[in-house]
Amino acid sequence: MEKNRKHVLLFSCVESEELARKVAAQSDCIQLQSINWRSFDDGFPNLFINNAQYIRGQHVAFMASFSSPAVIFEQLSVIFALPRLFVASFTLVLPFFPTGSFERMEEEGDVATAFTMARILSNIPISRGGPTSLVIYDIHALQERFYFGDHVLPCFETGIPLLKQRLHELPDADKICIAFPDDGAWKRFYKQLQHFPMVVCTKVREGDKRIVRLKEGNPAGHHVVIVDDLVQSGGTLIECQKVLAAHGAAKVSAYVTHAVFPKQSFERFTHKNDETSEKAFSYFWITDSCPLTVNAIANKAPFEVLSLAGSIAEALQI
Amino acid sequence: MAATLSRPSFSFRIPSSSCHLNFKTLNPSFLLVKPSHARSSEGKNQIISELKSFENSLKCSIDSISGTDHLHIVQNSSVVPMAATAAMDSPPKISKKVCLFYCTEMKELAERVAAESDAIELRSVTWRTFEDGFPNLFISNAHGIRGQHVAFLASFSSPGVIFEQLSVIYALPKMFISSFTLVLPFFPTGTFERMEEEGDVATAFTLARILSNIPISRGGPTSLVIFDIHALQERFYFGDNILPCFESGVPLLKNRLQQLPDSDNISVAFPDDGAWKRFHKQLQHFPTIVCTKVRDGNQRIVCLKEGDPKGRHVVIIDDLVQSGGTLIECQKMLAAHGAAKISAYVTHGIFPKKSWERFQRDSGGSPENGMSYFWITDSCPLTVKEVKSRPPFEVLSLSAPIAASLQIR
């Protein structure tokens, strides 16, 4: 029996326009809309939602990207305004929830910015369709689902199915082994990857330093794929790769959902053009959750972008 | 019969090396009444003034601009109104002790506020950033604020600095403090509060909503202190978990005007009806001039609507200035109608893209080209940095009214 598919009007922030286009291309039921993004001289946003009357009674979604604190306020202004334009329902798609790694208070005085972010999003006005649906991919800490108040319905998705599909296409699909850089990553992902052999790494303190060691599993002879939710400087991944290679891994690749890569740190991974340089990572799969980085990387080897467009289009039908 | 004691007030001339001296008075208990006086020596004007408003006596500090030296005078007194009952000997009100945190741009104003009263103590936040640009914040001595009254002095000069300050603002009330006050002297986006057509996004609503969502503390809803909010209706934008407290910088101006040698020749001018609505009640004892914009074909021209500027020292008053275009048009029109001198006062000197450069000084005789004074407060600290030693600008500090607002129980 075919489900009735919702017709959804999709707005987007400037950074995510390309991803929004891809999402709209996935389905006839998703239609792109536009916003005028301007600034006043004092730097504050001067925004206009085009065709505001037309969206009345329609399902509406907004594709956001909080790549830096500076772009939050303008997007938030649209996010707070849309639900009150008599829309039938409102969905916020925020593929990457930033600050997610700063969610613990280790000592009193630490300011958990993830709490700030969750609080701001929990305060989105409700629309006629009830609480806002909030779609997030691979949120950093599993407990974070509880940070959100009652007026939003967080919908936690994952990019792992995209990885699994890609792995099936590889010629050495039967030699694949999944490695987790730490216990946190294992907790987050092992259930989705149970049919692969697994390796778990850990950081062990040796004097002042912390060294990556193999904790469980045997990578020898395998094409090992290190899986984590996000990458910042890439230091952890590089250390893992070295340990895995030292233990006999035939090839090492990596997958992260969110390629944060501040300050162009992805350059540590790109294959240099000369013949002699070692290609430490065979593949580095990322999704398009962080559009600015994805644009900067521009598909340079070993990077391959697995698009969230299909998955987002499905999530919009919820 | 309630007695009033007169307390000494201090003023010092600071040497040109521009050091900053603070003197604290003891905890006050009586209403201080003192005539204001001005002293002038060696061509440098030092002005010590005091104003009495409805409930509180406020001391204000003024940066006097003269020559190349910048004198920085901070005066301190904590004054609290006497209990109203004359029949009994009411015990002196003890000011509540307040721990004052602040954002980086407001450091100077925070220091002045703390200098106003022994009861206000500065606290610090470590403001760092992670590599990805998101804030890495630490509130020092977090245990030490438990059971204390806490305040945060914020400045949202651009969208980029909101998130880091908001993180501290959302965190502080949950640290077992006894009350929380957010002082946001300038509420930005205030001018973008109308939806003229469907599709306009009223960013003032966004900001009000974000602030209305500050967690409540043991002391109940957060107090939110704002000076001269742009639209009077905006007080209704705030939710129930926050208590907006709307103050004004105009008392500082009135006091300053009283010190001018031609204080008996001052008229106030409002650039439009909006400004008149906002301010006329506080300035009723001055002759009033109201301007208006009239459509002439495609253009809008500033015209005189009420009042007569001839021969007067006219002070144009508004809540804020952006490019300054409106003020300049008013100035030219008032000069054309015979104003002898023209000055301006705005609470909030936004001046994006250095637009303050358009304002020149009139040293005498040419009001159409320059202003005698341009007063702003220190609500917009980034501008204050740029204009504080440049005539015709003079900065009137909000430190005293802010310190007083922190004492509201």
PDB file of N, CA, C and O in Angstrom, chain B residues 314-371:
ATOM      1  N   VAL B 314      19.976  74.287  20.114  1.00  0.00           N
ATOM      2  CA  VAL B 314      19.030  73.185  19.942  1.00  0.00           C
ATOM      3  C   VAL B 314      19.739  71.848  20.132  1.00  0.00           C
ATOM      4  O   VAL B 314      20.788  71.593  19.521  1.00  0.00           O
ATOM      5  N   VAL B 315      19.169  70.975  20.954  1.00  0.00           N
ATOM      6  CA  VAL B 315      19.745  69.648  21.157  1.00  0.00           C
ATOM      7  C   VAL B 315      18.800  68.621  20.538  1.00  0.00           C
ATOM      8  O   VAL B 315      17.665  68.461  20.988  1.00  0.00           O
ATOM      9  N   ILE B 316      19.267  67.964  19.487  1.00  0.00           N
ATOM     10  CA  ILE B 316      18.441  66.938  18.828  1.00  0.00           C
ATOM     11  C   ILE B 316      18.574  65.650  19.631  1.00  0.00           C
ATOM     12  O   ILE B 316      19.688  65.225  19.964  1.00  0.00           O
ATOM     13  N   ILE B 317      17.434  65.049  19.918  1.00  0.00           N
ATOM     14  CA  ILE B 317      17.460  63.876  20.799  1.00  0.00           C
ATOM     15  C   ILE B 317      16.831  62.672  20.121  1.00  0.00           C
ATOM     16  O   ILE B 317      15.741  62.769  19.552  1.00  0.00           O
ATOM     17  N   ASP B 318      17.526  61.535  20.200  1.00  0.00           N
ATOM     18  CA  ASP B 318      16.939  60.306  19.681  1.00  0.00           C
ATOM     19  C   ASP B 318      17.522  59.135  20.465  1.00  0.00           C
ATOM     20  O   ASP B 318      18.493  59.306  21.210  1.00  0.00           O
ATOM     21  N   ASP B 319      16.960  57.958  20.279  1.00  0.00           N
ATOM     22  CA  ASP B 319      17.462  56.824  21.061  1.00  0.00           C
ATOM     23  C   ASP B 319      18.771  56.300  20.477  1.00  0.00           C
ATOM     24  O   ASP B 319      19.660  55.888  21.207  1.00  0.00           O
ATOM     25  N   LEU B 320      18.872  56.297  19.148  1.00  0.00           N
ATOM     26  CA  LEU B 320      20.081  55.755  18.545  1.00  0.00           C
ATOM     27  C   LEU B 320      20.411  56.485  17.248  1.00  0.00           C
ATOM     28  O   LEU B 320      19.579  57.195  16.692  1.00  0.00           O
ATOM     29  N   VAL B 321      21.667  56.268  16.814  1.00  0.00           N
ATOM     30  CA  VAL B 321      22.080  56.808  15.526  1.00  0.00           C
ATOM     31  C   VAL B 321      22.761  55.695  14.742  1.00  0.00           C
ATOM     32  O   VAL B 321      23.564  54.931  15.291  1.00  0.00           O
ATOM     33  N   GLN B 322      22.417  55.563  13.468  1.00  0.00           N
ATOM     34  CA  GLN B 322      23.109  54.588  12.617  1.00  0.00           C
ATOM     35  C   GLN B 322      24.030  55.355  11.678  1.00  0.00           C
ATOM     36  O   GLN B 322      25.114  55.759  12.068  1.00  0.00           O
ATOM     37  N   SER B 323      23.584  55.641  10.452  1.00  0.00           N
ATOM     38  CA  SER B 323      24.465  56.336   9.522  1.00  0.00           C
ATOM     39  C   SER B 323      24.569  57.812   9.879  1.00  0.00           C
ATOM     40  O   SER B 323      25.505  58.483   9.483  1.00  0.00           O
ATOM     41  N   GLY B 324      23.559  58.309  10.604  1.00  0.00           N
ATOM     42  CA  GLY B 324      23.574  59.724  10.967  1.00  0.00           C
ATOM     43  C   GLY B 324      22.860  60.598   9.963  1.00  0.00           C
ATOM     44  O   GLY B 324      22.750  61.805  10.149  1.00  0.00           O
ATOM     45  N   GLY B 325      22.359  60.000   8.910  1.00  0.00           N
ATOM     46  CA  GLY B 325      21.716  60.781   7.859  1.00  0.00           C
ATOM     47  C   GLY B 325      20.576  61.644   8.377  1.00  0.00           C
ATOM     48  O   GLY B 325      20.491  62.841   8.071  1.00  0.00           O
ATOM     49  N   THR B 326      19.703  61.034   9.180  1.00  0.00           N
ATOM     50  CA  THR B 326      18.563  61.778   9.715  1.00  0.00           C
ATOM     51  C   THR B 326      19.018  62.958  10.559  1.00  0.00           C
ATOM     52  O   THR B 326      18.486  64.065  10.441  1.00  0.00           O
ATOM     53  N   LEU B 327      20.005  62.742  11.398  1.00  0.00           N
ATOM     54  CA  LEU B 327      20.481  63.827  12.262  1.00  0.00           C
ATOM     55  C   LEU B 327      21.054  64.973  11.444  1.00  0.00           C
ATOM     56  O   LEU B 327      20.824  66.148  11.745  1.00  0.00           O
ATOM     57  N   ILE B 328      21.793  64.640  10.421  1.00  0.00           N
ATOM     58  CA  ILE B 328      22.409  65.686   9.608  1.00  0.00           C
ATOM     59  C   ILE B 328      21.350  66.497   8.874  1.00  0.00           C
ATOM     60  O   ILE B 328      21.415  67.727   8.787  1.00  0.00           O
ATOM     61  N   GLU B 329      20.323  65.812   8.388  1.00  0.00           N
ATOM     62  CA  GLU B 329      19.259  66.561   7.714  1.00  0.00           C
ATOM     63  C   GLU B 329      18.546  67.487   8.690  1.00  0.00           C
ATOM     64  O   GLU B 329      18.203  68.622   8.364  1.00  0.00           O
ATOM     65  N   CYS B 330      18.302  66.989   9.883  1.00  0.00           N
ATOM     66  CA  CYS B 330      17.660  67.831  10.904  1.00  0.00           C
ATOM     67  C   CYS B 330      18.539  69.030  11.219  1.00  0.00           C
ATOM     68  O   CYS B 330      18.065  70.164  11.336  1.00  0.00           O
ATOM     69  N   GLN B 331      19.825  68.744  11.359  1.00  0.00           N
ATOM     70  CA  GLN B 331      20.767  69.812  11.686  1.00  0.00           C
ATOM     71  C   GLN B 331      20.704  70.927  10.648  1.00  0.00           C
ATOM     72  O   GLN B 331      20.617  72.111  10.969  1.00  0.00           O
ATOM     73  N   LYS B 332      20.743  70.562   9.379  1.00  0.00           N
ATOM     74  CA  LYS B 332      20.741  71.566   8.327  1.00  0.00           C
ATOM     75  C   LYS B 332      19.432  72.356   8.340  1.00  0.00           C
ATOM     76  O   LYS B 332      19.425  73.574   8.158  1.00  0.00           O
ATOM     77  N   MET B 333      18.365  71.629   8.571  1.00  0.00           N
ATOM     78  CA  MET B 333      17.076  72.307   8.565  1.00  0.00           C
ATOM     79  C   MET B 333      16.976  73.277   9.742  1.00  0.00           C
ATOM     80  O   MET B 333      16.487  74.405   9.625  1.00  0.00           O
ATOM     81  N   LEU B 334      17.446  72.853  10.907  1.00  0.00           N
ATOM     82  CA  LEU B 334      17.386  73.716  12.092  1.00  0.00           C
ATOM     83  C   LEU B 334      18.282  74.933  11.925  1.00  0.00           C
ATOM     84  O   LEU B 334      17.937  76.052  12.329  1.00  0.00           O
ATOM     85  N   ALA B 335      19.438  74.728  11.310  1.00  0.00           N
ATOM     86  CA  ALA B 335      20.347  75.856  11.076  1.00  0.00           C
ATOM     87  C   ALA B 335      19.698  76.844  10.126  1.00  0.00           C
ATOM     88  O   ALA B 335      19.752  78.062  10.328  1.00  0.00           O
ATOM     89  N   ALA B 336      19.042  76.301   9.092  1.00  0.00           N
ATOM     90  CA  ALA B 336      18.372  77.176   8.128  1.00  0.00           C
ATOM     91  C   ALA B 336      17.266  77.987   8.787  1.00  0.00           C
ATOM     92  O   ALA B 336      16.946  79.093   8.359  1.00  0.00           O
ATOM     93  N   HIS B 337      16.691  77.443   9.861  1.00  0.00           N
ATOM     94  CA  HIS B 337      15.644  78.171  10.575  1.00  0.00           C
ATOM     95  C   HIS B 337      16.204  79.046  11.692  1.00  0.00           C
ATOM     96  O   HIS B 337      15.454  79.512  12.538  1.00  0.00           O
ATOM     97  N   GLY B 338      17.533  79.203  11.718  1.00  0.00           N
ATOM     98  CA  GLY B 338      18.105  80.188  12.633  1.00  0.00           C
ATOM     99  C   GLY B 338      18.617  79.684  13.966  1.00  0.00           C
ATOM    100  O   GLY B 338      18.851  80.481  14.870  1.00  0.00           O
ATOM    101  N   ALA B 339      18.818  78.396  14.120  1.00  0.00           N
ATOM    102  CA  ALA B 339      19.380  77.910  15.390  1.00  0.00           C
ATOM    103  C   ALA B 339      20.773  78.498  15.576  1.00  0.00           C
ATOM    104  O   ALA B 339      21.550  78.560  14.629  1.00  0.00           O
ATOM    105  N   ALA B 340      21.077  78.917  16.802  1.00  0.00           N
ATOM    106  CA  ALA B 340      22.387  79.512  17.069  1.00  0.00           C
ATOM    107  C   ALA B 340      23.455  78.427  17.198  1.00  0.00           C
ATOM    108  O   ALA B 340      24.568  78.536  16.703  1.00  0.00           O
ATOM    109  N   LYS B 341      23.110  77.366  17.921  1.00  0.00           N
ATOM    110  CA  LYS B 341      24.021  76.232  18.100  1.00  0.00           C
ATOM    111  C   LYS B 341      23.190  74.957  17.999  1.00  0.00           C
ATOM    112  O   LYS B 341      22.016  74.941  18.361  1.00  0.00           O
ATOM    113  N   ILE B 342      23.829  73.908  17.550  1.00  0.00           N
ATOM    114  CA  ILE B 342      23.129  72.626  17.459  1.00  0.00           C
ATOM    115  C   ILE B 342      23.984  71.544  18.101  1.00  0.00           C
ATOM    116  O   ILE B 342      25.193  71.456  17.843  1.00  0.00           O
ATOM    117  N   SER B 343      23.355  70.755  18.937  1.00  0.00           N
ATOM    118  CA  SER B 343      24.025  69.599  19.524  1.00  0.00           C
ATOM    119  C   SER B 343      23.127  68.391  19.335  1.00  0.00           C
ATOM    120  O   SER B 343      21.990  68.521  18.865  1.00  0.00           O
ATOM    121  N   ALA B 344      23.626  67.234  19.691  1.00  0.00           N
ATOM    122  CA  ALA B 344      22.808  66.023  19.572  1.00  0.00           C
ATOM    123  C   ALA B 344      23.069  65.113  20.756  1.00  0.00           C
ATOM    124  O   ALA B 344      24.158  65.124  21.355  1.00  0.00           O
ATOM    125  N   TYR B 345      22.055  64.354  21.085  1.00  0.00           N
ATOM    126  CA  TYR B 345      22.198  63.303  22.098  1.00  0.00           C
ATOM    127  C   TYR B 345      21.523  62.046  21.558  1.00  0.00           C
ATOM    128  O   TYR B 345      20.377  62.091  21.091  1.00  0.00           O
ATOM    129  N   VAL B 346      22.253  60.933  21.603  1.00  0.00           N
ATOM    130  CA  VAL B 346      21.614  59.641  21.398  1.00  0.00           C
ATOM    131  C   VAL B 346      22.113  58.727  22.510  1.00  0.00           C
ATOM    132  O   VAL B 346      23.269  58.833  22.935  1.00  0.00           O
ATOM    133  N   THR B 347      21.259  57.843  22.968  1.00  0.00           N
ATOM    134  CA  THR B 347      21.707  56.897  23.983  1.00  0.00           C
ATOM    135  C   THR B 347      22.702  55.922  23.350  1.00  0.00           C
ATOM    136  O   THR B 347      23.756  55.632  23.903  1.00  0.00           O
ATOM    137  N   HIS B 348      22.366  55.455  22.147  1.00  0.00           N
ATOM    138  CA  HIS B 348      23.162  54.393  21.527  1.00  0.00           C
ATOM    139  C   HIS B 348      23.836  54.871  20.255  1.00  0.00           C
ATOM    140  O   HIS B 348      23.183  55.107  19.244  1.00  0.00           O
ATOM    141  N   GLY B 349      25.174  55.015  20.324  1.00  0.00           N
ATOM    142  CA  GLY B 349      25.931  55.440  19.150  1.00  0.00           C
ATOM    143  C   GLY B 349      26.368  54.236  18.341  1.00  0.00           C
ATOM    144  O   GLY B 349      27.460  53.716  18.512  1.00  0.00           O
ATOM    145  N   ILE B 350      25.525  53.725  17.485  1.00  0.00           N
ATOM    146  CA  ILE B 350      25.863  52.514  16.737  1.00  0.00           C
ATOM    147  C   ILE B 350      26.915  52.820  15.683  1.00  0.00           C
ATOM    148  O   ILE B 350      27.950  52.187  15.611  1.00  0.00           O
ATOM    149  N   PHE B 351      26.642  53.853  14.848  1.00  0.00           N
ATOM    150  CA  PHE B 351      27.620  54.311  13.853  1.00  0.00           C
ATOM    151  C   PHE B 351      28.305  53.171  13.109  1.00  0.00           C
ATOM    152  O   PHE B 351      29.519  53.001  13.206  1.00  0.00           O
ATOM    153  N   PRO B 352      27.564  52.351  12.348  1.00  0.00           N
ATOM    154  CA  PRO B 352      28.252  51.299  11.599  1.00  0.00           C
ATOM    155  C   PRO B 352      29.200  51.921  10.590  1.00  0.00           C
ATOM    156  O   PRO B 352      28.976  53.032  10.107  1.00  0.00           O
ATOM    157  N   LYS B 353      30.234  51.194  10.258  1.00  0.00           N
ATOM    158  CA  LYS B 353      31.188  51.627   9.222  1.00  0.00           C
ATOM    159  C   LYS B 353      31.689  53.052   9.459  1.00  0.00           C
ATOM    160  O   LYS B 353      31.780  53.832   8.528  1.00  0.00           O
ATOM    161  N   LYS B 354      32.023  53.350  10.698  1.00  0.00           N
ATOM    162  CA  LYS B 354      32.641  54.641  11.042  1.00  0.00           C
ATOM    163  C   LYS B 354      31.821  55.846  10.599  1.00  0.00           C
ATOM    164  O   LYS B 354      32.393  56.890  10.260  1.00  0.00           O
ATOM    165  N   SER B 355      30.516  55.727  10.599  1.00  0.00           N
ATOM    166  CA  SER B 355      29.726  56.860  10.115  1.00  0.00           C
ATOM    167  C   SER B 355      29.817  58.067  11.046  1.00  0.00           C
ATOM    168  O   SER B 355      29.375  59.151  10.693  1.00  0.00           O
ATOM    169  N   TRP B 356      30.433  57.901  12.226  1.00  0.00           N
ATOM    170  CA  TRP B 356      30.607  59.064  13.102  1.00  0.00           C
ATOM    171  C   TRP B 356      31.516  60.102  12.464  1.00  0.00           C
ATOM    172  O   TRP B 356      31.551  61.263  12.871  1.00  0.00           O
ATOM    173  N   GLU B 357      32.272  59.693  11.478  1.00  0.00           N
ATOM    174  CA  GLU B 357      33.206  60.641  10.849  1.00  0.00           C
ATOM    175  C   GLU B 357      32.490  61.812  10.195  1.00  0.00           C
ATOM    176  O   GLU B 357      33.089  62.863   9.956  1.00  0.00           O
ATOM    177  N   ARG B 358      31.195  61.642   9.898  1.00  0.00           N
ATOM    178  CA  ARG B 358      30.461  62.736   9.268  1.00  0.00           C
ATOM    179  C   ARG B 358      30.238  63.908  10.204  1.00  0.00           C
ATOM    180  O   ARG B 358      29.834  64.972   9.767  1.00  0.00           O
ATOM    181  N   PHE B 359      30.444  63.686  11.513  1.00  0.00           N
ATOM    182  CA  PHE B 359      30.073  64.724  12.468  1.00  0.00           C
ATOM    183  C   PHE B 359      31.274  65.553  12.882  1.00  0.00           C
ATOM    184  O   PHE B 359      32.194  65.088  13.542  1.00  0.00           O
ATOM    185  N   GLN B 360      31.219  66.804  12.454  1.00  0.00           N
ATOM    186  CA  GLN B 360      32.312  67.716  12.729  1.00  0.00           C
ATOM    187  C   GLN B 360      31.947  68.616  13.890  1.00  0.00           C
ATOM    188  O   GLN B 360      30.780  68.750  14.249  1.00  0.00           O
ATOM    189  N   ARG B 361      32.955  69.272  14.402  1.00  0.00           N
ATOM    190  CA  ARG B 361      32.714  70.195  15.499  1.00  0.00           C
ATOM    191  C   ARG B 361      32.460  71.599  14.986  1.00  0.00           C
ATOM    192  O   ARG B 361      33.108  72.059  14.048  1.00  0.00           O
ATOM    193  N   ASP B 362      31.509  72.227  15.626  1.00  0.00           N
ATOM    194  CA  ASP B 362      31.267  73.641  15.343  1.00  0.00           C
ATOM    195  C   ASP B 362      31.853  74.445  16.498  1.00  0.00           C
ATOM    196  O   ASP B 362      31.325  74.450  17.600  1.00  0.00           O
ATOM    197  N   SER B 363      32.961  75.133  16.251  1.00  0.00           N
ATOM    198  CA  SER B 363      33.575  75.883  17.363  1.00  0.00           C
ATOM    199  C   SER B 363      32.908  77.224  17.569  1.00  0.00           C
ATOM    200  O   SER B 363      33.257  77.980  18.443  1.00  0.00           O
ATOM    201  N   GLY B 364      31.943  77.515  16.729  1.00  0.00           N
ATOM    202  CA  GLY B 364      31.208  78.765  16.951  1.00  0.00           C
ATOM    203  C   GLY B 364      30.768  79.356  15.634  1.00  0.00           C
ATOM    204  O   GLY B 364      31.592  79.613  14.764  1.00  0.00           O
ATOM    205  N   GLY B 365      29.460  79.549  15.491  1.00  0.00           N
ATOM    206  CA  GLY B 365      28.999  80.330  14.350  1.00  0.00           C
ATOM    207  C   GLY B 365      28.553  79.561  13.137  1.00  0.00           C
ATOM    208  O   GLY B 365      27.924  80.129  12.259  1.00  0.00           O
ATOM    209  N   SER B 366      28.865  78.265  13.030  1.00  0.00           N
ATOM    210  CA  SER B 366      28.393  77.600  11.808  1.00  0.00           C
ATOM    211  C   SER B 366      27.682  76.296  12.146  1.00  0.00           C
ATOM    212  O   SER B 366      28.186  75.206  11.873  1.00  0.00           O
ATOM    213  N   PRO B 367      26.506  76.434  12.709  1.00  0.00           N
ATOM    214  CA  PRO B 367      25.774  75.234  13.127  1.00  0.00           C
ATOM    215  C   PRO B 367      25.332  74.347  11.970  1.00  0.00           C
ATOM    216  O   PRO B 367      25.006  73.190  12.166  1.00  0.00           O
ATOM    217  N   GLU B 368      25.337  74.886  10.753  1.00  0.00           N
ATOM    218  CA  GLU B 368      24.905  74.032   9.641  1.00  0.00           C
ATOM    219  C   GLU B 368      25.992  73.043   9.262  1.00  0.00           C
ATOM    220  O   GLU B 368      25.735  72.033   8.611  1.00  0.00           O
ATOM    221  N   ASN B 369      27.231  73.327   9.689  1.00  0.00           N
ATOM    222  CA  ASN B 369      28.332  72.443   9.320  1.00  0.00           C
ATOM    223  C   ASN B 369      28.854  71.583  10.448  1.00  0.00           C
ATOM    224  O   ASN B 369      29.588  70.632  10.217  1.00  0.00           O
ATOM    225  N   GLY B 370      28.512  71.961  11.665  1.00  0.00           N
ATOM    226  CA  GLY B 370      29.079  71.188  12.763  1.00  0.00           C
ATOM    227  C   GLY B 370      28.208  71.273  13.999  1.00  0.00           C
ATOM    228  O   GLY B 370      27.300  72.095  14.097  1.00  0.00           O
ATOM    229  N   MET B 371      28.508  70.400  14.925  1.00  0.00           N
ATOM    230  CA  MET B 371      27.749  70.392  16.167  1.00  0.00           C
ATOM    231  C   MET B 371      28.610  70.891  17.310  1.00  0.00           C
ATOM    232  O   MET B 371      29.824  70.705  17.304  1.00  0.00           O
TER     233      MET B 371
END
